[in-house]
Amino acid sequence: MTYPALRRVAAWFVDKIVLKRADYADLLIQLSRQIDLRNSPEAMFDEALQILSPALSARMDWMVWNQPQDMIVVQADRRRAQVPIATTEAPRYVLHIRDLASGRRLLSDDVAMLERAALLIARRIDAVRSIEERYRHDVREQEMRKLAAEAELKALRAQINPHFLFNALTTIGYLIQTAPERALETLMRLSGLLRAVLKSADEFVPLGEELDLVEAYLDIERARFEDRLRVLVDVPFELRKIRIPALVIQPLVENSIKHGISESLTGGEVRISARLEELTAIISVIDTGAGANDLPSARQKSRGLGLSNVQKRLERYGSLNAVTMRSTQGAGTTVELRIPVDLASPAEISSGARLTNNPKR
C-alpha cells in the first residue's frame, strides 16, 4: 500500500529538487496563451524559447526547416534534439535543443512535452496564415468589385446615346435660326452635361449632385420636346445630402423619355421623387407616357445597357430587389430604386428627422 505513495514522492523529489523540472501542464498552458497573442512565426518562436529554454535548462534556437521530418529526433547522448514544427504548408520550422545543463538528459516526459509544444506552435502558425489568406482574399475581392464597379461606371459614362446627341444637336441647329438665345443656353447645357458625365468622379455622389445632372439632361430634352415634356422633381432637401451610386437616375429618366414620352403623341410628364422608409431611400421615376400591359415586354423594351447596369451595380453593393418596374398601357411606367441608407451614407440624416416636401419644377 505504501509503494505507490513512496513512488510518487520519489518522482516528485527527482523532478522538482534534483532535476528542477517545471510543471509541464502549466508550462504548456502558458505557452498556448502567449503564442495566441502573437501574429508572426518569429514572435511565436521568441515566446517559445523564453518559456521552454529555462524549463529544460538548455540552449535553444529555431530556423526554417523544410525537410520531410515529422518526429522529434533525439541524439544518442540525449542532450540534443531536433523538434520539427509541422505546419500544414511551407515554410516549416525546427527547434534545435542542445547543451542541457548539469548533466541533464531529455527524458520521455520532456519529449512528450516538446511534441505538444510543437503542435501548439504549428497550429497557431497555421491559424495566422489562414487569417492572412482570408484577409488577402477579401482584399482581392474588394479590388475586383471596385474594378468592376469602375468599369460599369465608365460604361455608363461612355453610353451617351447617339440618338440623344443627334437630336440635341438638331434641336440646337433649329433654335439657332428661331431662338438664338435658347440655342446658346441649350448648347451650354449640353456641354455641361457631357463634362459631368464623362469626367472622372467618385463612385458615390450626393443625391442633389445626381439630380443636377438629370436637370441638365432634362433641360436639353425640354428644348426638343417643348410642351410635350413636363417635369416634376419632388425630393426633400434633407434627402439631397445622402450619397448614392453615381449615374443611377439619369438612365431611368432617359428610358422614360425614350420609351414613354416620345411614343405618345401628346407627350407626358416625368416625375422624380425620393422618400425615406425606415433604413431605405426609395427613388422613383414615373412617366405618363405610352406604357405597356405586358410587363415582361416593357422590361425588355426599356432595359437597355444603362438600366441593366444600374441594377447590377446596386445588387453588387448588397441591395437586393433594388429595381422594380410597374407599367400600364396608356398610363405610363414607374421604376423604383431601393438604396439602403447605410449604402447611401446619409451622415446628415438622423433617424428621427422629419422630412418635408420641397417640389421643384
Tab-separated table of C-alpha atoms in Angstrom:
chain	number	residue	atom	x	y	z
A	1	MET	CA	0.000	0.000	0.000
A	2	THR	CA	2.871	2.357	0.739
A	3	TYR	CA	4.769	1.695	-2.527
A	4	PRO	CA	2.660	3.899	-4.855
A	5	ALA	CA	2.884	6.781	-2.374
A	6	LEU	CA	6.635	6.323	-1.998
A	7	ARG	CA	6.962	6.188	-5.792
A	8	ARG	CA	5.070	9.477	-6.210
A	9	VAL	CA	7.206	11.157	-3.548
A	10	ALA	CA	10.398	9.872	-5.152
A	11	ALA	CA	9.276	11.070	-8.591
A	12	TRP	CA	8.394	14.479	-7.171
A	13	PHE	CA	11.788	14.712	-5.394
A	14	VAL	CA	13.693	13.827	-8.567
A	15	ASP	CA	11.636	16.152	-10.792
A	16	LYS	CA	11.411	19.180	-8.535
A	17	ILE	CA	14.513	19.008	-6.343
A	18	VAL	CA	17.126	17.122	-8.312
A	19	LEU	CA	16.210	17.929	-11.924
A	20	LYS	CA	14.224	21.100	-11.113
A	21	ARG	CA	11.701	20.277	-13.829
A	22	ALA	CA	8.766	22.615	-14.342
A	23	ASP	CA	5.131	21.581	-14.222
A	24	TYR	CA	4.716	20.794	-17.908
A	25	ALA	CA	0.920	21.078	-17.888
A	26	ASP	CA	1.114	24.650	-16.589
A	27	LEU	CA	4.017	25.403	-18.904
A	28	LEU	CA	2.024	24.329	-21.981
A	29	ILE	CA	-0.939	26.437	-20.883
A	30	GLN	CA	1.375	29.425	-20.519
A	31	LEU	CA	2.909	28.733	-23.934
A	32	SER	CA	-0.517	28.482	-25.563
A	33	ARG	CA	-1.644	31.782	-24.066
A	34	GLN	CA	1.487	33.642	-25.084
A	35	ILE	CA	1.690	32.460	-28.692
A	36	ASP	CA	-2.035	33.174	-29.152
A	37	LEU	CA	-1.119	36.827	-28.639
A	38	ARG	CA	1.436	36.768	-31.458
A	39	ASN	CA	0.742	37.118	-35.160
A	40	SER	CA	4.041	36.099	-36.739
A	41	PRO	CA	6.180	32.934	-36.525
A	42	GLU	CA	9.145	34.984	-35.372
A	43	ALA	CA	7.264	36.390	-32.385
A	44	MET	CA	5.846	32.969	-31.538
A	45	PHE	CA	9.263	31.344	-31.523
A	46	ASP	CA	10.690	34.140	-29.385
A	47	GLU	CA	7.990	33.448	-26.806
A	48	ALA	CA	8.505	29.683	-27.076
A	49	LEU	CA	12.257	29.953	-26.475
A	50	GLN	CA	11.751	32.205	-23.430
A	51	ILE	CA	9.375	29.654	-21.914
A	52	LEU	CA	10.929	26.326	-22.942
A	53	SER	CA	14.629	27.050	-22.645
A	54	PRO	CA	14.641	27.707	-18.846
A	55	ALA	CA	12.309	24.770	-18.268
A	56	LEU	CA	14.742	22.384	-19.963
A	57	SER	CA	17.891	24.165	-18.762
A	58	ALA	CA	19.067	24.087	-22.362
A	59	ARG	CA	20.112	26.358	-25.197
A	60	MET	CA	17.516	26.575	-27.950
A	61	ASP	CA	17.139	28.223	-31.315
A	62	TRP	CA	14.915	27.838	-34.375
A	63	MET	CA	15.208	28.024	-38.135
A	64	VAL	CA	13.270	27.406	-41.319
A	65	TRP	CA	13.395	23.687	-41.986
A	66	ASN	CA	11.561	22.261	-44.983
A	67	GLN	CA	12.991	18.765	-44.651
A	68	PRO	CA	10.461	15.890	-44.569
A	69	GLN	CA	10.575	15.322	-40.815
A	70	ASP	CA	7.560	14.755	-38.562
A	71	MET	CA	9.022	13.174	-35.438
A	72	ILE	CA	11.366	14.564	-32.808
A	73	VAL	CA	14.908	13.344	-33.326
A	74	VAL	CA	16.808	12.872	-30.052
A	75	GLN	CA	20.549	12.353	-30.325
A	76	ALA	CA	22.170	9.328	-28.719
A	77	ASP	CA	23.570	11.338	-25.807
A	78	ARG	CA	20.026	12.641	-25.141
A	79	ARG	CA	21.406	16.129	-24.699
A	80	ARG	CA	20.454	17.333	-28.170
A	81	ALA	CA	17.281	17.152	-30.225
A	82	GLN	CA	15.531	18.469	-33.305
A	83	VAL	CA	11.844	19.311	-32.864
A	84	PRO	CA	10.021	19.810	-36.198
A	85	ILE	CA	7.191	22.333	-36.327
A	86	ALA	CA	4.984	20.547	-38.838
A	87	THR	CA	2.826	23.314	-40.259
A	88	THR	CA	0.293	22.435	-42.936
A	89	GLU	CA	2.143	24.378	-45.608
A	90	ALA	CA	5.690	25.574	-46.176
A	91	PRO	CA	7.701	27.225	-44.883
A	92	ARG	CA	8.089	24.845	-41.958
A	93	TYR	CA	10.420	25.195	-38.987
A	94	VAL	CA	12.501	23.270	-36.485
A	95	LEU	CA	13.587	23.884	-32.892
A	96	HIS	CA	17.152	22.938	-32.008
A	97	ILE	CA	17.802	21.890	-28.412
A	98	ARG	CA	21.362	21.446	-27.148
A	99	ASP	CA	23.728	21.869	-24.207
A	100	LEU	CA	21.425	20.714	-21.415
A	101	ALA	CA	22.887	21.989	-18.119
A	102	SER	CA	24.198	19.988	-15.144
A	103	GLY	CA	24.364	16.695	-16.966
A	104	ARG	CA	20.651	16.679	-17.604
A	105	ARG	CA	19.204	14.339	-20.264
A	106	LEU	CA	15.993	14.502	-22.268
A	107	LEU	CA	13.575	12.016	-20.729
A	108	SER	CA	10.335	10.674	-22.148
A	109	ASP	CA	8.268	13.324	-20.309
A	110	ASP	CA	10.469	16.043	-21.843
A	111	VAL	CA	9.976	14.634	-25.320
A	112	ALA	CA	6.207	14.362	-24.824
A	113	MET	CA	6.070	17.990	-23.668
A	114	LEU	CA	8.089	19.116	-26.700
A	115	GLU	CA	5.763	17.219	-29.038
A	116	ARG	CA	2.754	19.028	-27.597
A	117	ALA	CA	4.566	22.383	-27.684
A	118	ALA	CA	5.495	21.841	-31.340
A	119	LEU	CA	1.875	21.018	-32.146
A	120	LEU	CA	0.644	24.176	-30.394
A	121	ILE	CA	3.109	26.350	-32.308
A	122	ALA	CA	2.327	24.675	-35.653
A	123	ARG	CA	-1.444	25.069	-35.230
A	124	ARG	CA	-1.069	28.714	-34.238
A	125	ILE	CA	1.092	29.428	-37.299
A	126	ASP	CA	-1.500	27.663	-39.471
A	127	ALA	CA	-4.276	29.763	-37.921
A	128	VAL	CA	-2.399	33.022	-38.533
A	129	ARG	CA	-1.676	32.028	-42.119
A	130	SER	CA	-5.335	31.164	-42.651
A	131	ILE	CA	-6.410	34.552	-41.285
A	132	GLU	CA	-3.878	36.332	-43.501
A	133	GLU	CA	-5.008	34.357	-46.544
A	134	ARG	CA	-8.656	35.218	-45.867
A	135	TYR	CA	-7.645	38.864	-45.486
A	136	ARG	CA	-5.726	38.798	-48.785
A	137	HIS	CA	-8.692	37.061	-50.423
A	138	ASP	CA	-11.065	39.719	-49.095
A	139	VAL	CA	-8.748	42.479	-50.320
A	140	ARG	CA	-8.601	40.868	-53.763
A	141	GLU	CA	-12.389	40.555	-53.834
A	142	GLN	CA	-12.796	44.188	-52.830
A	143	GLU	CA	-10.349	45.237	-55.523
A	144	MET	CA	-12.213	43.136	-58.093
A	145	ARG	CA	-15.550	44.599	-57.014
A	146	LYS	CA	-14.088	48.092	-57.194
A	147	LEU	CA	-12.663	47.469	-60.659
A	148	ALA	CA	-15.979	46.003	-61.823
A	149	ALA	CA	-17.887	48.984	-60.417
A	150	GLU	CA	-15.461	51.398	-62.070
A	151	ALA	CA	-15.817	49.554	-65.380
A	152	GLU	CA	-19.600	49.705	-65.138
A	153	LEU	CA	-19.462	53.396	-64.274
A	154	LYS	CA	-17.190	54.050	-67.234
A	155	ALA	CA	-19.607	52.126	-69.442
A	156	LEU	CA	-22.458	54.320	-68.227
A	157	ARG	CA	-20.427	57.481	-68.809
A	158	ALA	CA	-19.481	56.296	-72.282
A	159	GLN	CA	-23.100	55.433	-73.076
A	160	ILE	CA	-24.132	58.826	-74.366
A	161	ASN	CA	-26.990	57.769	-76.605
A	162	PRO	CA	-26.020	58.735	-80.191
A	163	HIS	CA	-29.685	59.439	-80.929
A	164	PHE	CA	-29.823	61.819	-77.971
A	165	LEU	CA	-26.723	63.660	-79.184
A	166	PHE	CA	-28.069	63.778	-82.732
A	167	ASN	CA	-31.454	65.055	-81.556
A	168	ALA	CA	-29.841	67.606	-79.214
A	169	LEU	CA	-27.616	68.960	-81.976
A	170	THR	CA	-30.560	69.046	-84.390
A	171	THR	CA	-32.586	70.978	-81.827
A	172	ILE	CA	-29.721	73.410	-81.283
A	173	GLY	CA	-29.451	73.889	-85.067
A	174	TYR	CA	-33.180	74.655	-85.257
A	175	LEU	CA	-33.012	77.046	-82.293
A	176	ILE	CA	-30.092	78.932	-83.822
A	177	GLN	CA	-32.466	80.080	-86.548
A	178	THR	CA	-35.581	80.624	-84.412
A	179	ALA	CA	-34.355	81.448	-80.904
A	180	PRO	CA	-30.591	82.112	-80.781
A	181	GLU	CA	-30.560	82.768	-77.036
A	182	ARG	CA	-32.233	79.424	-76.292
A	183	ALA	CA	-29.833	77.751	-78.709
A	184	LEU	CA	-26.845	79.110	-76.794
A	185	GLU	CA	-28.403	78.119	-73.465
A	186	THR	CA	-29.117	74.610	-74.737
A	187	LEU	CA	-25.575	74.304	-76.105
A	188	MET	CA	-24.145	75.320	-72.723
A	189	ARG	CA	-26.374	72.729	-71.041
A	190	LEU	CA	-25.193	70.034	-73.442
A	191	SER	CA	-21.553	70.989	-72.845
A	192	GLY	CA	-22.046	70.890	-69.081
A	193	LEU	CA	-23.831	67.544	-69.270
A	194	LEU	CA	-21.055	65.962	-71.314
A	195	ARG	CA	-18.407	67.241	-68.913
A	196	ALA	CA	-20.354	65.964	-65.894
A	197	VAL	CA	-20.936	62.536	-67.416
A	198	LEU	CA	-17.514	61.961	-68.906
A	199	LYS	CA	-15.304	63.375	-66.179
A	200	SER	CA	-13.666	61.102	-63.623
A	201	ALA	CA	-15.693	61.250	-60.434
A	202	ASP	CA	-16.325	59.370	-57.252
A	203	GLU	CA	-18.318	56.187	-57.384
A	204	PHE	CA	-20.762	57.725	-54.897
A	205	VAL	CA	-22.179	61.243	-55.182
A	206	PRO	CA	-24.753	63.276	-53.230
A	207	LEU	CA	-28.302	62.770	-54.479
A	208	GLY	CA	-28.506	66.524	-55.104
A	209	GLU	CA	-25.490	66.364	-57.440
A	210	GLU	CA	-27.068	63.478	-59.342
A	211	LEU	CA	-30.291	65.479	-59.675
A	212	ASP	CA	-28.350	68.465	-61.045
A	213	LEU	CA	-27.007	66.240	-63.826
A	214	VAL	CA	-30.515	64.937	-64.527
A	215	GLU	CA	-31.826	68.520	-64.661
A	216	ALA	CA	-29.175	69.389	-67.273
A	217	TYR	CA	-30.242	66.377	-69.324
A	218	LEU	CA	-33.929	67.289	-68.981
A	219	ASP	CA	-33.337	70.898	-70.000
A	220	ILE	CA	-31.954	69.680	-73.326
A	221	GLU	CA	-34.853	67.275	-73.806
A	222	ARG	CA	-37.351	70.040	-72.953
A	223	ALA	CA	-35.829	72.182	-75.677
A	224	ARG	CA	-36.535	69.327	-78.104
A	225	PHE	CA	-39.996	68.254	-76.905
A	226	GLU	CA	-41.146	71.728	-75.806
A	227	ASP	CA	-44.700	71.481	-74.368
A	228	ARG	CA	-44.827	67.705	-74.882
A	229	LEU	CA	-42.451	67.148	-71.952
A	230	ARG	CA	-43.309	68.238	-68.437
A	231	VAL	CA	-41.028	67.557	-65.475
A	232	LEU	CA	-41.629	67.465	-61.740
A	233	VAL	CA	-38.828	66.830	-59.228
A	234	ASP	CA	-40.101	66.218	-55.698
A	235	VAL	CA	-37.157	65.432	-53.420
A	236	PRO	CA	-36.927	66.711	-49.814
A	237	PHE	CA	-33.934	68.942	-49.206
A	238	GLU	CA	-32.682	66.646	-46.438
A	239	LEU	CA	-32.512	63.679	-48.796
A	240	ARG	CA	-30.402	65.588	-51.306
A	241	LYS	CA	-27.463	65.172	-48.940
A	242	ILE	CA	-27.361	61.369	-48.972
A	243	ARG	CA	-24.761	59.681	-51.151
A	244	ILE	CA	-25.859	57.266	-53.846
A	245	PRO	CA	-24.020	55.405	-56.618
A	246	ALA	CA	-23.328	57.805	-59.466
A	247	LEU	CA	-25.447	57.706	-62.624
A	248	VAL	CA	-28.314	55.577	-61.336
A	249	ILE	CA	-31.139	58.078	-62.018
A	250	GLN	CA	-30.246	59.513	-65.437
A	251	PRO	CA	-30.621	56.146	-67.265
A	252	LEU	CA	-34.125	55.758	-65.782
A	253	VAL	CA	-35.127	59.259	-66.891
A	254	GLU	CA	-33.663	58.619	-70.337
A	255	ASN	CA	-35.711	55.422	-70.662
A	256	SER	CA	-38.862	57.243	-69.558
A	257	ILE	CA	-38.446	59.827	-72.304
A	258	LYS	CA	-37.247	57.435	-74.990
A	259	HIS	CA	-39.822	54.668	-74.458
A	260	GLY	CA	-42.628	56.583	-72.762
A	261	ILE	CA	-42.927	60.265	-73.662
A	262	SER	CA	-41.555	60.118	-77.213
A	263	GLU	CA	-44.011	57.359	-78.188
A	264	SER	CA	-47.034	59.357	-77.033
A	265	LEU	CA	-48.435	61.925	-79.465
A	266	THR	CA	-49.467	64.206	-76.626
A	267	GLY	CA	-46.220	63.705	-74.701
A	268	GLY	CA	-46.453	63.436	-70.949
A	269	GLU	CA	-44.870	64.108	-67.600
A	270	VAL	CA	-41.761	62.718	-65.921
A	271	ARG	CA	-41.815	62.797	-62.120
A	272	ILE	CA	-38.773	62.153	-59.968
A	273	SER	CA	-39.344	61.684	-56.249
A	274	ALA	CA	-37.495	60.323	-53.235
A	275	ARG	CA	-38.551	59.306	-49.760
A	276	LEU	CA	-37.067	57.559	-46.768
A	277	GLU	CA	-38.724	54.422	-45.404
A	278	GLU	CA	-37.019	53.133	-42.266
A	279	LEU	CA	-33.451	52.444	-43.459
A	280	THR	CA	-34.106	52.582	-47.190
A	281	ALA	CA	-34.083	55.505	-49.611
A	282	ILE	CA	-36.688	54.929	-52.330
A	283	ILE	CA	-36.162	56.885	-55.551
A	284	SER	CA	-38.980	56.799	-58.123
A	285	VAL	CA	-39.006	57.804	-61.778
A	286	ILE	CA	-42.558	57.921	-63.131
A	287	ASP	CA	-43.690	58.787	-66.645
A	288	THR	CA	-47.190	59.211	-68.017
A	289	GLY	CA	-46.176	58.005	-71.453
A	290	ALA	CA	-47.258	55.067	-73.592
A	291	GLY	CA	-46.741	52.319	-71.005
A	292	ALA	CA	-47.383	48.623	-71.710
A	293	ASN	CA	-49.788	45.955	-70.500
A	294	ASP	CA	-47.197	43.219	-70.936
A	295	LEU	CA	-44.727	43.919	-68.104
A	296	PRO	CA	-42.053	41.434	-69.302
A	297	SER	CA	-42.270	43.107	-72.694
A	298	ALA	CA	-42.000	46.525	-71.074
A	299	ARG	CA	-38.970	45.429	-69.105
A	300	GLN	CA	-37.318	44.018	-72.206
A	301	LYS	CA	-38.093	47.186	-74.147
A	302	SER	CA	-36.735	49.609	-71.612
A	303	ARG	CA	-33.954	47.581	-70.085
A	304	GLY	CA	-31.020	48.752	-72.144
A	305	LEU	CA	-27.403	48.772	-71.065
A	306	GLY	CA	-27.990	51.691	-68.696
A	307	LEU	CA	-30.872	50.217	-66.678
A	308	SER	CA	-29.327	46.746	-66.556
A	309	ASN	CA	-26.072	48.289	-65.416
A	310	VAL	CA	-27.839	50.208	-62.641
A	311	GLN	CA	-29.493	47.046	-61.338
A	312	LYS	CA	-26.279	45.032	-61.376
A	313	ARG	CA	-24.378	47.779	-59.567
A	314	LEU	CA	-26.962	48.114	-56.813
A	315	GLU	CA	-27.075	44.340	-56.369
A	316	ARG	CA	-23.286	44.259	-56.115
A	317	TYR	CA	-23.497	46.770	-53.280
A	318	GLY	CA	-25.838	44.349	-51.469
A	319	SER	CA	-29.164	45.974	-52.355
A	320	LEU	CA	-31.353	43.025	-53.415
A	321	ASN	CA	-34.502	43.671	-55.457
A	322	ALA	CA	-33.031	47.107	-55.994
A	323	VAL	CA	-35.002	47.920	-59.160
A	324	THR	CA	-38.743	47.364	-59.580
A	325	MET	CA	-40.951	48.327	-62.516
A	326	ARG	CA	-44.706	48.763	-62.979
A	327	SER	CA	-46.239	49.630	-66.345
A	328	THR	CA	-49.796	50.121	-67.657
A	329	GLN	CA	-50.791	50.551	-71.280
A	330	GLY	CA	-51.660	54.189	-71.937
A	331	ALA	CA	-50.939	55.239	-68.329
A	332	GLY	CA	-47.164	55.097	-68.123
A	333	THR	CA	-44.368	53.344	-66.257
A	334	THR	CA	-42.950	53.573	-62.751
A	335	VAL	CA	-39.418	52.471	-61.884
A	336	GLU	CA	-38.215	52.459	-58.274
A	337	LEU	CA	-34.722	52.213	-56.821
A	338	ARG	CA	-34.298	50.980	-53.268
A	339	ILE	CA	-30.978	52.006	-51.726
A	340	PRO	CA	-30.127	51.170	-48.075
A	341	VAL	CA	-29.193	54.307	-46.179
A	342	ASP	CA	-26.023	52.648	-44.853
A	343	LEU	CA	-25.016	52.276	-48.510
A	344	ALA	CA	-26.060	55.859	-49.151
A	345	SER	CA	-24.136	57.003	-46.027
A	346	PRO	CA	-26.553	59.778	-45.043
A	347	ALA	CA	-24.478	61.197	-42.208
A	348	GLU	CA	-26.623	64.306	-42.210
A	349	ILE	CA	-29.900	62.405	-41.703
A	350	SER	CA	-30.885	61.302	-38.223
A	351	SER	CA	-33.344	58.501	-37.644
A	352	GLY	CA	-35.851	60.924	-36.197
A	353	ALA	CA	-35.539	63.634	-38.831
A	354	ARG	CA	-38.851	64.984	-40.202
A	355	LEU	CA	-38.702	65.182	-43.995
A	356	THR	CA	-40.708	67.885	-45.755
A	357	ASN	CA	-41.550	68.081	-49.437
A	358	ASN	CA	-39.696	70.630	-51.488
A	359	PRO	CA	-41.092	70.328	-55.017
A	360	LYS	CA	-39.074	71.754	-57.840
A	361	ARG	CA	-40.237	72.302	-61.396
